[in-house]
Coordinates of C-alpha atoms in Angstrom, one line a residue:
M1 CA 0.0 0.0 0.0
T2 CA 3.0 2.3 0.3
G3 CA 2.8 3.6 -3.3
L4 CA -1.0 4.1 -3.0
L5 CA -0.5 6.1 0.2
R6 CA 2.1 8.3 -1.5
V7 CA -0.4 9.1 -4.3
I8 CA -3.2 9.9 -1.8
A9 CA -0.8 12.2 0.1
S10 CA 0.1 14.0 -3.1
I11 CA -3.6 14.5 -3.9
L12 CA -4.3 15.9 -0.4
R13 CA -1.3 18.2 -0.6
F14 CA -2.5 19.4 -4.0
S15 CA -6.1 20.0 -2.7
C16 CA -4.7 22.4 0.0
H17 CA -3.9 24.9 -2.8
L18 CA -7.4 25.0 -4.0
T19 CA -9.6 28.0 -3.2
A20 CA -12.7 27.3 -1.1
F21 CA -15.1 25.5 -3.4
G22 CA -18.3 27.4 -4.2
R23 CA -17.0 30.7 -2.9
Q24 CA -14.1 32.1 -4.9
F25 CA -12.9 31.2 -8.4
R26 CA -10.0 32.3 -10.6
P27 CA -11.1 34.1 -13.7
V28 CA -8.9 33.1 -16.7
A29 CA -8.7 34.2 -20.3
A30 CA -10.5 32.2 -22.8
I31 CA -8.3 29.9 -25.0
G32 CA -8.7 30.3 -28.8
R33 CA -8.5 27.2 -30.9
C34 CA -5.8 27.2 -33.6
E35 CA -6.5 26.0 -37.1
Q36 CA -3.8 23.3 -36.7
G37 CA -5.7 21.7 -33.9
G38 CA -3.7 23.1 -31.0
Y39 CA -4.7 25.9 -28.6
A40 CA -3.4 29.4 -28.0
A41 CA -4.4 32.3 -25.8
G42 CA -7.3 34.3 -27.1
V43 CA -9.6 37.1 -26.1
A44 CA -12.4 36.1 -23.8
S45 CA -16.0 37.1 -24.6
Q46 CA -16.8 36.4 -21.0
D47 CA -14.8 35.2 -18.0
V48 CA -14.2 31.5 -17.6
F49 CA -14.1 30.4 -14.0
T50 CA -12.3 27.3 -12.8
T51 CA -12.3 25.5 -9.4
R52 CA -8.8 24.0 -9.8
P53 CA -6.0 23.9 -12.4
E54 CA -6.0 21.6 -15.4
L55 CA -3.3 19.0 -14.6
A56 CA -0.4 18.6 -17.1
G57 CA 2.4 16.1 -17.3
S58 CA 3.9 13.3 -19.5
F59 CA 3.8 10.2 -17.3
G60 CA 0.2 9.4 -16.6
M61 CA -3.2 10.8 -15.7
V62 CA -6.2 9.3 -14.0
S63 CA -9.5 11.2 -13.6
S64 CA -12.4 9.6 -11.7
T65 CA -15.5 10.4 -9.7
H66 CA -13.8 9.5 -6.4
W67 CA -10.3 10.5 -5.2
L68 CA -9.5 7.0 -3.8
A69 CA -10.2 5.4 -7.2
S70 CA -8.0 8.0 -8.9
A71 CA -5.3 7.2 -6.4
A72 CA -5.6 3.5 -6.9
G73 CA -5.3 3.9 -10.6
M74 CA -2.3 6.2 -10.3
A75 CA -0.6 3.7 -8.0
L76 CA -0.7 1.1 -10.8
L77 CA 0.8 3.6 -13.3
E78 CA 3.6 4.4 -10.7
A79 CA 4.3 0.7 -10.4
G80 CA 5.0 0.5 -14.1
G81 CA 1.5 -0.5 -15.3
N82 CA -0.4 0.8 -18.3
A83 CA -3.8 2.5 -18.7
F84 CA -5.6 -0.8 -18.7
D85 CA -4.1 -1.8 -15.3
A86 CA -4.9 1.6 -13.9
A87 CA -8.5 1.6 -15.2
T88 CA -9.1 -1.8 -13.7
A89 CA -7.7 -0.9 -10.3
A90 CA -9.8 2.3 -10.3
G91 CA -12.9 0.4 -11.5
F92 CA -12.7 -2.2 -8.7
T93 CA -12.1 0.6 -6.2
L94 CA -15.1 2.5 -7.4
Q95 CA -17.2 -0.6 -6.6
V96 CA -16.2 -0.1 -2.9
V97 CA -16.0 3.6 -2.5
E98 CA -19.1 4.6 -4.4
P99 CA -21.5 1.7 -3.5
H100 CA -24.5 4.0 -3.8
L101 CA -23.6 4.5 -7.5
N102 CA -22.3 1.2 -8.8
G103 CA -21.3 -2.3 -7.6
P104 CA -19.8 -5.6 -8.6
G105 CA -23.2 -6.8 -9.9
G106 CA -23.6 -3.9 -12.3
D107 CA -22.7 -3.0 -15.9
L108 CA -19.7 -1.5 -17.8
P109 CA -19.2 0.0 -21.2
L110 CA -15.6 1.0 -21.9
I111 CA -13.7 2.5 -24.9
F112 CA -10.0 2.4 -25.4
A113 CA -7.4 3.2 -28.1
G114 CA -3.6 3.4 -28.3
P115 CA -0.6 2.9 -30.6
E116 CA -1.3 -0.9 -30.8
H117 CA -5.0 -0.6 -30.4
E118 CA -7.6 0.6 -32.9
P119 CA -10.5 2.4 -31.1
T120 CA -12.4 -0.4 -29.5
V121 CA -15.5 -0.8 -27.3
L122 CA -15.5 -3.4 -24.5
C123 CA -19.1 -4.2 -23.7
G124 CA -19.7 -5.3 -20.2
Q125 CA -23.4 -4.8 -20.4
G126 CA -25.1 -8.1 -19.5
S127 CA -28.0 -9.5 -21.4
A128 CA -31.5 -10.5 -20.4
P129 CA -31.8 -13.9 -18.8
A130 CA -33.4 -16.8 -20.9
A131 CA -36.6 -16.7 -18.8
A132 CA -37.0 -12.9 -19.1
T133 CA -39.8 -12.9 -21.5
V134 CA -42.6 -10.3 -22.0
A135 CA -45.1 -13.1 -21.3
H136 CA -43.5 -13.9 -17.9
Y137 CA -43.7 -10.3 -16.7
R138 CA -47.2 -9.8 -18.1
D139 CA -48.3 -13.0 -16.3
L140 CA -47.2 -11.4 -13.1
G141 CA -49.5 -8.5 -13.7
L142 CA -46.8 -6.0 -14.6
D143 CA -46.9 -3.3 -17.3
L144 CA -43.3 -2.2 -16.5
I145 CA -40.3 -4.1 -15.3
P146 CA -39.8 -3.1 -11.7
G147 CA -37.1 -0.5 -11.1
S148 CA -35.6 -2.4 -8.1
G149 CA -35.4 -6.0 -6.9
L150 CA -34.5 -9.4 -8.4
L151 CA -36.8 -9.3 -11.4
A152 CA -34.8 -6.5 -13.0
A153 CA -31.5 -8.3 -12.9
V154 CA -29.5 -8.9 -16.1
V155 CA -26.3 -10.9 -16.2
P156 CA -23.8 -9.0 -14.1
G157 CA -21.2 -7.7 -16.5
S158 CA -19.0 -5.1 -14.9
T159 CA -16.7 -7.4 -12.9
A160 CA -16.3 -9.8 -15.8
A161 CA -15.5 -7.0 -18.1
W162 CA -12.8 -5.5 -15.8
L163 CA -11.2 -8.9 -15.5
T164 CA -11.3 -9.4 -19.3
L165 CA -9.7 -6.0 -19.9
L166 CA -6.9 -6.8 -17.4
H167 CA -6.3 -10.3 -18.9
D168 CA -6.2 -9.2 -22.5
H169 CA -4.4 -5.8 -22.3
G170 CA -3.0 -5.2 -18.8
T171 CA 0.3 -6.1 -17.3
A172 CA -0.4 -6.2 -13.6
T173 CA -1.4 -9.3 -11.6
L174 CA -4.8 -10.0 -10.1
R175 CA -3.4 -9.4 -6.6
Q176 CA -2.0 -6.0 -7.6
V177 CA -5.2 -4.6 -9.0
L178 CA -7.3 -5.9 -6.2
D179 CA -5.0 -4.7 -3.4
A180 CA -6.7 -1.3 -3.0
P181 CA -10.4 -2.5 -3.2
I182 CA -9.7 -5.3 -0.7
H183 CA -8.0 -2.8 1.7
Y184 CA -11.0 -0.4 1.5
A185 CA -13.6 -3.1 1.8
E186 CA -11.9 -4.5 4.9
T187 CA -10.8 -1.4 6.7
G188 CA -13.6 0.9 5.5
I189 CA -14.1 4.1 3.6
P190 CA -15.2 7.6 4.8
M191 CA -19.0 7.7 5.0
L192 CA -19.5 10.6 2.6
P193 CA -22.8 12.6 3.0
Q194 CA -24.1 11.3 -0.4
I195 CA -23.7 7.7 0.8
A196 CA -25.2 8.4 4.2
A197 CA -28.2 10.2 2.6
T198 CA -28.8 7.3 0.2
I199 CA -28.8 4.8 3.1
A200 CA -31.1 6.9 5.1
R201 CA -33.7 7.0 2.3
V202 CA -33.8 3.2 2.2
A203 CA -33.2 2.4 5.9
E204 CA -36.8 1.4 6.6
L205 CA -36.9 -0.8 3.5
F206 CA -33.7 -2.5 4.6
R207 CA -35.0 -3.1 8.1
E208 CA -38.4 -4.4 7.0
Q209 CA -37.8 -6.2 3.7
W210 CA -34.0 -6.5 2.9
P211 CA -32.3 -7.6 6.1
T212 CA -29.2 -8.7 4.3
S213 CA -28.7 -5.1 3.1
A214 CA -29.4 -3.8 6.6
E215 CA -26.6 -5.9 7.9
V216 CA -24.1 -4.3 5.6
Y217 CA -25.3 -0.7 5.5
L218 CA -27.2 0.2 8.6
G219 CA -25.3 1.3 11.7
A220 CA -22.1 1.8 9.8
G221 CA -21.1 5.0 11.5
D222 CA -18.5 7.3 10.0
W223 CA -16.7 4.6 8.1
L224 CA -18.4 2.0 5.9
R225 CA -16.9 -1.5 5.7
N226 CA -18.0 -4.5 3.5
P227 CA -16.2 -7.6 4.9
A228 CA -18.2 -10.0 2.8
W229 CA -17.1 -8.4 -0.5
A230 CA -13.5 -8.3 0.8
A231 CA -13.7 -12.0 1.6
T232 CA -15.1 -12.7 -1.9
L233 CA -12.2 -10.8 -3.5
R234 CA -9.7 -12.5 -1.3
R235 CA -11.1 -15.9 -2.2
L236 CA -10.9 -15.0 -5.9
V237 CA -7.2 -14.1 -5.5
A238 CA -6.3 -17.1 -3.2
E239 CA -8.0 -19.7 -5.4
A240 CA -6.5 -18.2 -8.6
E241 CA -3.0 -18.2 -7.2
A242 CA -3.4 -21.8 -6.0
A243 CA -4.7 -22.9 -9.4
A244 CA -2.1 -21.2 -11.7
S245 CA 1.4 -19.9 -11.3
D246 CA 1.3 -17.3 -14.2
R247 CA -0.5 -14.0 -14.3
D248 CA -2.8 -14.8 -17.3
G249 CA -3.9 -18.1 -15.8
Q250 CA -4.7 -16.5 -12.4
I251 CA -6.9 -13.8 -14.0
Q252 CA -8.6 -16.4 -16.2
H253 CA -9.3 -18.5 -13.1
A254 CA -10.9 -15.6 -11.3
L255 CA -13.0 -14.9 -14.4
D256 CA -14.1 -18.6 -14.5
S257 CA -14.9 -18.4 -10.7
W258 CA -17.1 -15.5 -11.4
Q259 CA -18.8 -16.8 -14.5
R260 CA -19.0 -20.5 -13.8
G261 CA -17.8 -21.1 -10.3
F262 CA -18.8 -20.1 -6.7
V263 CA -20.0 -16.6 -7.6
A264 CA -22.4 -17.7 -10.2
A265 CA -23.7 -20.4 -8.0
E266 CA -24.4 -18.0 -5.1
I267 CA -26.2 -15.6 -7.4
D268 CA -28.4 -18.4 -8.8
A269 CA -29.4 -19.6 -5.3
F270 CA -30.2 -16.1 -4.0
A271 CA -32.2 -15.0 -7.0
R272 CA -34.7 -17.8 -6.5
T273 CA -36.1 -16.3 -3.2
P274 CA -39.1 -14.0 -3.6
L275 CA -38.2 -10.6 -2.2
W276 CA -39.8 -7.1 -2.3
D277 CA -39.4 -4.9 -5.3
S278 CA -40.7 -1.5 -6.5
S279 CA -43.9 -3.2 -7.8
G280 CA -44.9 -3.3 -4.1
R281 CA -44.8 -7.1 -4.0
P282 CA -42.2 -9.8 -3.5
H283 CA -40.9 -11.6 -6.7
A284 CA -38.2 -14.1 -7.4
G285 CA -35.7 -13.3 -10.1
V286 CA -35.2 -15.2 -13.3
L287 CA -31.4 -15.0 -13.5
T288 CA -29.6 -18.4 -13.4
C289 CA -26.0 -19.6 -13.3
E290 CA -26.6 -20.9 -16.9
D291 CA -27.4 -17.3 -18.0
I292 CA -24.1 -16.1 -16.4
A293 CA -22.0 -18.9 -17.8
G294 CA -23.5 -18.4 -21.3
W295 CA -22.5 -14.7 -21.5
Q296 CA -19.2 -13.0 -21.9
P297 CA -17.9 -9.5 -22.5
T298 CA -17.4 -8.6 -26.2
Y299 CA -15.1 -6.4 -28.2
E300 CA -16.8 -4.2 -30.8
R301 CA -16.0 -1.4 -33.3
P302 CA -17.3 1.9 -32.1
V303 CA -19.7 4.2 -33.9
S304 CA -17.9 7.5 -34.8
Y305 CA -18.5 11.0 -36.2
D306 CA -16.0 13.6 -37.3
Y307 CA -16.7 17.0 -35.8
R308 CA -14.3 20.0 -36.3
G309 CA -11.3 17.7 -36.8
L310 CA -12.1 15.4 -33.9
T311 CA -13.3 11.8 -34.5
V312 CA -15.7 11.1 -31.6
C313 CA -16.1 7.4 -30.8
K314 CA -19.1 5.9 -28.9
T315 CA -20.7 2.6 -28.2
G316 CA -23.2 1.1 -30.6
P317 CA -27.0 1.8 -30.4
W318 CA -27.5 -1.0 -27.9
G319 CA -26.6 2.0 -25.7
Q320 CA -27.4 5.7 -26.1
G321 CA -23.9 6.5 -27.2
P322 CA -24.7 7.5 -30.8
V323 CA -27.1 10.2 -29.6
L324 CA -24.1 12.4 -28.8
L325 CA -22.9 11.9 -32.4
Q326 CA -26.4 12.7 -33.7
Q327 CA -26.4 16.0 -31.7
L328 CA -23.0 16.9 -33.2
A329 CA -24.3 16.1 -36.7
L330 CA -27.2 18.4 -36.2
L331 CA -25.2 21.2 -34.6
D332 CA -22.7 21.0 -37.5
G333 CA -24.9 23.5 -39.4
F334 CA -25.1 26.2 -36.7
E335 CA -22.9 29.0 -35.5
L336 CA -22.4 28.4 -31.7
Q337 CA -21.3 30.6 -28.9
P338 CA -21.2 28.8 -25.6
G339 CA -22.7 30.6 -22.6
T340 CA -25.4 32.4 -24.6
A341 CA -29.2 31.9 -24.6
D342 CA -29.0 31.1 -28.3
F343 CA -26.4 28.4 -27.7
V344 CA -28.5 26.7 -25.0
H345 CA -31.7 27.0 -27.1
T346 CA -30.0 25.5 -30.2
V347 CA -28.3 22.7 -28.3
V348 CA -31.6 21.8 -26.5
E349 CA -33.7 21.7 -29.6
C350 CA -31.1 19.5 -31.4
A351 CA -31.0 17.3 -28.3
K352 CA -34.8 16.8 -28.6
L353 CA -34.5 15.6 -32.1
A354 CA -31.6 13.3 -31.4
F355 CA -33.2 11.7 -28.3
A356 CA -36.5 11.3 -30.2
D357 CA -34.5 9.1 -32.7
R358 CA -33.0 7.3 -29.7
E359 CA -36.5 6.4 -28.5
A360 CA -37.7 5.3 -32.0
W361 CA -34.7 3.5 -33.3
Y362 CA -32.0 2.5 -30.7
G363 CA -32.0 -1.0 -29.2
D364 CA -30.2 -4.4 -29.2
S365 CA -33.5 -5.9 -30.4
A366 CA -33.6 -3.9 -33.6
E367 CA -31.9 -3.2 -36.9
V368 CA -30.8 0.4 -36.2
P369 CA -30.2 2.6 -39.4
I370 CA -27.2 4.2 -37.7
D371 CA -25.4 5.2 -40.9
T372 CA -28.5 7.1 -42.1
L373 CA -29.1 8.7 -38.7
L374 CA -25.6 10.1 -38.8
S375 CA -25.6 11.1 -42.5
Q376 CA -25.3 14.6 -43.8
R377 CA -28.5 14.6 -45.8
Y378 CA -30.6 13.2 -43.0
N379 CA -29.3 15.8 -40.5
A380 CA -29.7 18.6 -42.9
D381 CA -33.4 17.8 -43.2
R382 CA -33.8 17.4 -39.5
R383 CA -31.9 20.7 -38.8
T384 CA -34.7 22.6 -40.5
L385 CA -37.1 21.6 -37.7
V386 CA -35.1 23.9 -35.3
T387 CA -36.8 27.3 -34.9
D388 CA -36.5 30.2 -32.5
T389 CA -39.1 28.8 -30.1
A390 CA -39.2 25.7 -28.0
D391 CA -41.0 22.7 -29.5
D392 CA -43.2 20.6 -27.3
R393 CA -43.4 17.4 -29.5
L394 CA -41.4 14.2 -29.6
R395 CA -40.4 14.1 -33.3
P396 CA -38.4 11.1 -34.5
G397 CA -37.3 11.0 -38.1
T398 CA -38.0 8.6 -40.9
P399 CA -34.6 7.2 -41.9
M400 CA -34.7 5.3 -45.3
G401 CA -38.5 6.0 -45.3
R402 CA -39.1 3.8 -42.3
T403 CA -42.0 4.6 -40.0
P404 CA -40.9 5.2 -36.4
V405 CA -42.6 3.4 -33.5
L406 CA -42.6 5.0 -30.1
P407 CA -43.5 3.5 -26.7
D408 CA -47.1 3.9 -25.6
L409 CA -46.6 6.1 -22.6
T410 CA -50.2 5.7 -21.4
L411 CA -49.0 2.3 -20.2
T412 CA -47.2 4.1 -17.4
A413 CA -49.8 6.7 -16.6
A414 CA -50.8 5.0 -13.3
E415 CA -47.2 4.7 -12.2
R416 CA -46.5 8.3 -13.1
A417 CA -49.6 9.4 -11.1
D418 CA -48.6 7.4 -8.1
S419 CA -45.1 8.8 -8.1
A420 CA -46.0 12.5 -8.7
G421 CA -44.1 14.6 -6.2
E422 CA -42.8 11.4 -4.5
Y423 CA -39.4 9.8 -5.0
D424 CA -39.1 6.1 -4.6
P425 CA -35.5 5.7 -3.6
T426 CA -35.1 2.2 -4.8
T427 CA -36.0 2.8 -8.4
S428 CA -34.3 4.4 -11.4
E429 CA -30.7 5.4 -11.8
P430 CA -29.9 7.6 -8.9
T431 CA -29.4 10.7 -11.0
V432 CA -30.5 14.4 -11.1
S433 CA -34.3 14.9 -10.7
R434 CA -36.5 17.0 -12.9
T435 CA -36.2 19.8 -10.2
G436 CA -32.5 19.8 -10.4
E437 CA -32.0 18.0 -7.1
T438 CA -29.0 15.7 -7.2
R439 CA -29.7 12.2 -5.9
G440 CA -26.4 10.8 -7.0
D441 CA -25.5 9.3 -10.3
T442 CA -23.2 6.7 -11.8
C443 CA -19.3 6.6 -11.9
H444 CA -16.6 7.3 -14.4
V445 CA -12.9 6.9 -14.9
S446 CA -10.6 8.1 -17.7
V447 CA -7.0 7.2 -17.9
A448 CA -4.0 8.2 -20.1
D449 CA -0.6 6.5 -19.9
R450 CA 2.9 7.4 -21.1
F451 CA 2.6 4.7 -23.8
G452 CA -0.1 6.6 -25.6
N453 CA -3.1 4.5 -24.5
L454 CA -6.4 6.2 -23.5
V455 CA -9.3 4.5 -21.7
A456 CA -12.8 5.9 -20.8
A457 CA -15.1 3.7 -18.7
T458 CA -18.6 4.3 -17.1
P459 CA -19.3 1.6 -14.6
S460 CA -22.8 1.6 -13.1
G461 CA -25.7 -0.5 -11.8
G462 CA -25.7 -2.8 -8.8
W463 CA -25.9 0.2 -6.4
L464 CA -26.7 -0.5 -2.8
H465 CA -30.4 0.4 -3.1
S466 CA -31.1 -1.5 -6.3
S467 CA -31.6 -5.0 -4.9
P468 CA -31.0 -7.0 -1.7
V469 CA -27.3 -7.8 -0.8
I470 CA -26.3 -11.4 -1.5
P471 CA -24.9 -12.1 2.0
T472 CA -22.4 -14.7 1.0
L473 CA -20.9 -12.4 -1.6
G474 CA -21.4 -8.9 -0.2
F475 CA -23.1 -7.1 -3.2
P476 CA -26.6 -6.7 -4.8
L477 CA -27.5 -7.5 -8.3
G478 CA -28.2 -4.7 -10.8
T479 CA -31.5 -3.6 -12.2
R480 CA -30.7 -2.7 -15.8
L481 CA -33.6 -4.8 -17.2
Q482 CA -35.9 -2.0 -16.1
M483 CA -34.8 -0.1 -19.2
A484 CA -36.4 -2.7 -21.6
W485 CA -40.1 -2.3 -22.5
L486 CA -42.8 -4.9 -22.2
Q487 CA -44.6 -3.4 -25.2
E488 CA -44.0 -5.5 -28.3
G489 CA -42.6 -4.2 -31.5
L490 CA -40.1 -1.6 -30.1
P491 CA -36.4 -1.6 -30.7
N492 CA -35.9 -1.9 -27.0
T493 CA -38.6 -4.5 -26.3
L494 CA -37.5 -7.1 -23.8
R495 CA -35.9 -10.2 -25.5
P496 CA -34.0 -13.0 -23.8
G497 CA -30.3 -12.9 -24.6
H498 CA -30.4 -9.3 -25.7
R499 CA -29.1 -6.2 -23.9
P500 CA -31.5 -3.6 -22.6
R501 CA -30.7 -0.2 -24.0
T502 CA -28.5 1.5 -21.5
T503 CA -27.7 5.2 -20.9
L504 CA -24.0 4.4 -20.0
S505 CA -21.9 6.3 -22.5
P506 CA -18.1 6.8 -22.3
S507 CA -16.4 8.8 -25.1
L508 CA -13.1 8.8 -26.8
G509 CA -11.8 11.2 -29.5
L510 CA -9.0 11.0 -32.1
R511 CA -7.3 13.7 -34.1
D512 CA -5.6 12.7 -37.3
G513 CA -6.0 9.0 -36.2
A514 CA -4.2 9.5 -32.9
P515 CA -6.0 9.0 -29.6
T516 CA -6.5 12.5 -28.2
I517 CA -9.1 12.7 -25.5
A518 CA -11.1 10.4 -23.2
F519 CA -14.1 11.6 -21.2
G520 CA -17.4 10.8 -19.7
T521 CA -19.9 11.5 -16.9
P522 CA -22.5 9.8 -14.7
G523 CA -26.1 11.0 -15.2
G524 CA -28.4 8.6 -16.9
D525 CA -30.2 10.3 -19.8
Q526 CA -28.2 13.4 -19.1
Q527 CA -24.8 11.8 -19.8
D528 CA -24.7 12.7 -23.5
Q529 CA -26.1 16.1 -22.9
W530 CA -23.5 17.1 -20.2
Q531 CA -20.7 15.5 -22.3
L532 CA -21.9 17.5 -25.3
G533 CA -21.7 20.8 -23.4
F534 CA -18.2 19.9 -22.2
L535 CA -17.0 19.0 -25.7
L536 CA -18.5 22.2 -27.2
N537 CA -16.9 24.3 -24.5
H538 CA -13.6 22.7 -25.3
L539 CA -13.7 22.7 -29.1
I540 CA -15.6 25.9 -29.8
G541 CA -15.3 27.8 -26.5
G542 CA -11.6 27.2 -26.5
M543 CA -11.6 26.1 -22.8
N544 CA -9.1 23.7 -21.4
L545 CA -10.4 20.5 -19.8
Q546 CA -10.9 21.9 -16.3
E547 CA -12.5 25.1 -17.6
A548 CA -14.9 23.1 -19.9
I549 CA -15.9 20.9 -17.0
D550 CA -16.5 23.8 -14.6
A551 CA -18.5 25.8 -17.1
P552 CA -22.3 26.1 -16.2
A553 CA -24.3 23.0 -17.3
F554 CA -27.8 22.3 -18.5
H555 CA -30.0 19.6 -20.0
T556 CA -33.5 18.9 -21.1
T557 CA -36.0 16.3 -19.7
H558 CA -38.3 16.7 -22.7
F559 CA -38.2 13.1 -23.8
P560 CA -39.2 9.9 -21.9
S561 CA -36.8 8.9 -19.2
S562 CA -35.0 5.6 -19.7
F563 CA -35.8 4.6 -16.1
Y564 CA -38.9 3.6 -14.2
P565 CA -41.5 5.2 -14.2
R566 CA -40.6 6.7 -17.7
E567 CA -41.5 10.3 -17.0
A568 CA -41.2 13.0 -19.6
F569 CA -41.5 16.8 -19.2
P570 CA -42.0 18.5 -22.6
R571 CA -40.1 21.8 -23.1
Q572 CA -38.4 21.5 -19.8
V573 CA -34.8 22.6 -19.4
V574 CA -32.8 22.2 -16.2
I575 CA -30.1 24.8 -16.0
E576 CA -27.5 25.9 -13.4
D577 CA -28.2 29.4 -12.2
R578 CA -24.7 30.5 -13.0
L579 CA -25.7 30.9 -16.7
G580 CA -27.4 34.1 -15.5
V581 CA -30.7 35.8 -15.2
D582 CA -30.6 37.2 -18.8
V583 CA -30.0 33.8 -20.3
I584 CA -32.8 32.2 -18.2
A585 CA -35.2 35.0 -19.1
E586 CA -34.5 34.7 -22.8
L587 CA -35.0 30.9 -22.7
R588 CA -38.4 31.4 -21.0
R589 CA -39.3 34.0 -23.6
R590 CA -38.6 31.4 -26.3
G591 CA -41.1 29.0 -24.6
H592 CA -38.8 26.7 -22.5
D593 CA -40.1 25.5 -19.2
V594 CA -36.9 26.5 -17.2
V595 CA -36.1 24.8 -14.0
V596 CA -33.3 26.7 -12.3
S597 CA -30.9 24.4 -10.5
A598 CA -28.2 25.1 -7.9
P599 CA -25.1 26.8 -9.2
W600 CA -22.8 23.6 -9.0
S601 CA -25.3 20.7 -9.3
L602 CA -25.3 19.2 -12.9
G603 CA -22.8 16.7 -14.1
R604 CA -19.7 14.9 -12.9
M605 CA -17.4 15.1 -15.9
C606 CA -14.0 13.4 -16.0
A607 CA -11.5 13.9 -18.8
V608 CA -7.9 13.2 -19.9
S609 CA -6.1 14.1 -23.1
R610 CA -2.9 13.6 -25.0
D611 CA -1.3 16.0 -27.5
P612 CA 1.0 15.0 -30.5
E613 CA 4.1 15.8 -28.3
G614 CA 3.0 13.3 -25.7
R615 CA 1.9 15.8 -23.1
L616 CA -0.9 14.6 -21.0
R617 CA -3.7 16.7 -19.3
A618 CA -6.6 15.9 -17.0
G619 CA -9.5 17.5 -15.3
A620 CA -12.2 16.4 -12.9
N621 CA -15.5 17.7 -11.7
A622 CA -15.6 19.5 -8.4
R623 CA -19.4 19.1 -8.2
G624 CA -20.2 16.6 -5.5
M625 CA -16.9 17.3 -3.8
Q626 CA -15.3 14.0 -4.4
G627 CA -14.1 13.7 -8.0
Y628 CA -10.4 14.3 -8.6
A629 CA -7.8 14.0 -11.3
V630 CA -4.2 13.0 -10.4
G631 CA -1.1 12.6 -12.5
R632 CA 2.4 13.6 -13.3

């Protein structure tokens, strides 16, 4: 742990130089973008405020949503590892230090690239179990898949994907990458206010319905421990080292133990017990050890779009990733000036069009016309729908003359009525509410190493309030299946063996074919809106990574949520009040239903970059008071 403690100490020393968050910020000149793709000082149209400096170096950078994960990743780089080792160590650490936002039973999409690696997506999004049929859920009297509990579980993909990445591309041993998460699970982590608030909201449920969760999370005090998960990790390491003498063999053994050994067996046994879920009734799950053994993480080519010299890479349309690319394609025809009312209006109206296409066309159960959706002609036609006033419709396009099919939102009218003004803390992704209140979100880690590799990963799901803790393993299952529909004929209709369409959406960019930037944020449906704002601030506004992260954020909740109970609020825009009263007034004049959020409340962006000379940079979001970048 010596190297890890040195990294933590350096982060704490660095943080002492920061000004008091939320009180005083350093105004800096805007940075103008050069035609050659570099950056040079320019004249600011308005002050850009930053909470901390953009980090710069040449050895390695790790940016994540928790300082302990960033430190764990940096420790692997300091020990001689690469970006894949660092990302894996950070990812396993995030499972421990942000249990209210992700867990071992959750999901993981990841994008990487490097000198020896073409841009590649590693999909750790588990598929629906074989018994997860529309008929089964309908026979239970359900119109929606519950947002919590065992019925919503897919194959847990996150841990298997991290182990796959380490095996195929890393250099560190299993023991090295699990050192930090085992330490924190055994000795405990600081009980941050966000974790304590999440536990408090579900305390009664844990006491009355989920006693195995109560045992882990209630009465924890100032430090939270998870000895059962520590024991699971120790068993994975011990059995792997006993079974194989080489690094690759040990990692493969741990992966087999997860997919086909004791972990899968314990999940299967626990899922058969009927337990309470958000439907208000107890249900048994449908996930089996055969489902887990029959699934594995996959490598895929990303979908990409060229915008102002940057090739932006995203996951395929089994996730929402391409919606960022569609927004860029629509915005390609507009003059944009970040920070203005016209900028917010134009971005929001284009977002409405792109997300309408997401609803109508994206899904693992469909033939998605992605080439057409990103084509110049299609977006030129769609761009004409943007006017000077806010539109209140959900308007998908007709790519290749195909007729769009949208979910029947009347199916969820009762659920929406029941939940009006009331938050069920067990359901949905724990993200920002329609009023701008932050309930939490997901996690993210981006890494750049001295070898030229970049990694962006957004682990999520399996948070502590999603499902009861499996006592023999120390973690709950995820609830990603809630994102599939029980309505037949949709691109995201529930189908066994297929992935529910997720919102998890890491990003990676290349310039002239070289990996240049890796970034992402938690936030459910907002992920590809907050990332878009960051990217436009960086590319058009000329801001460095930290400035682009710190700039005021906004998003729209115009389209149906991907999460139970599928609410939509036409014309609504949630906006940080730092954008100013004039911008907010102009947006309202244009017909937007503006919800003003707290000044530092939206988004948790993380980003790293590499320039042609090998210089590395990083930034992390100060919102939430726990995200940090570290590097040298």
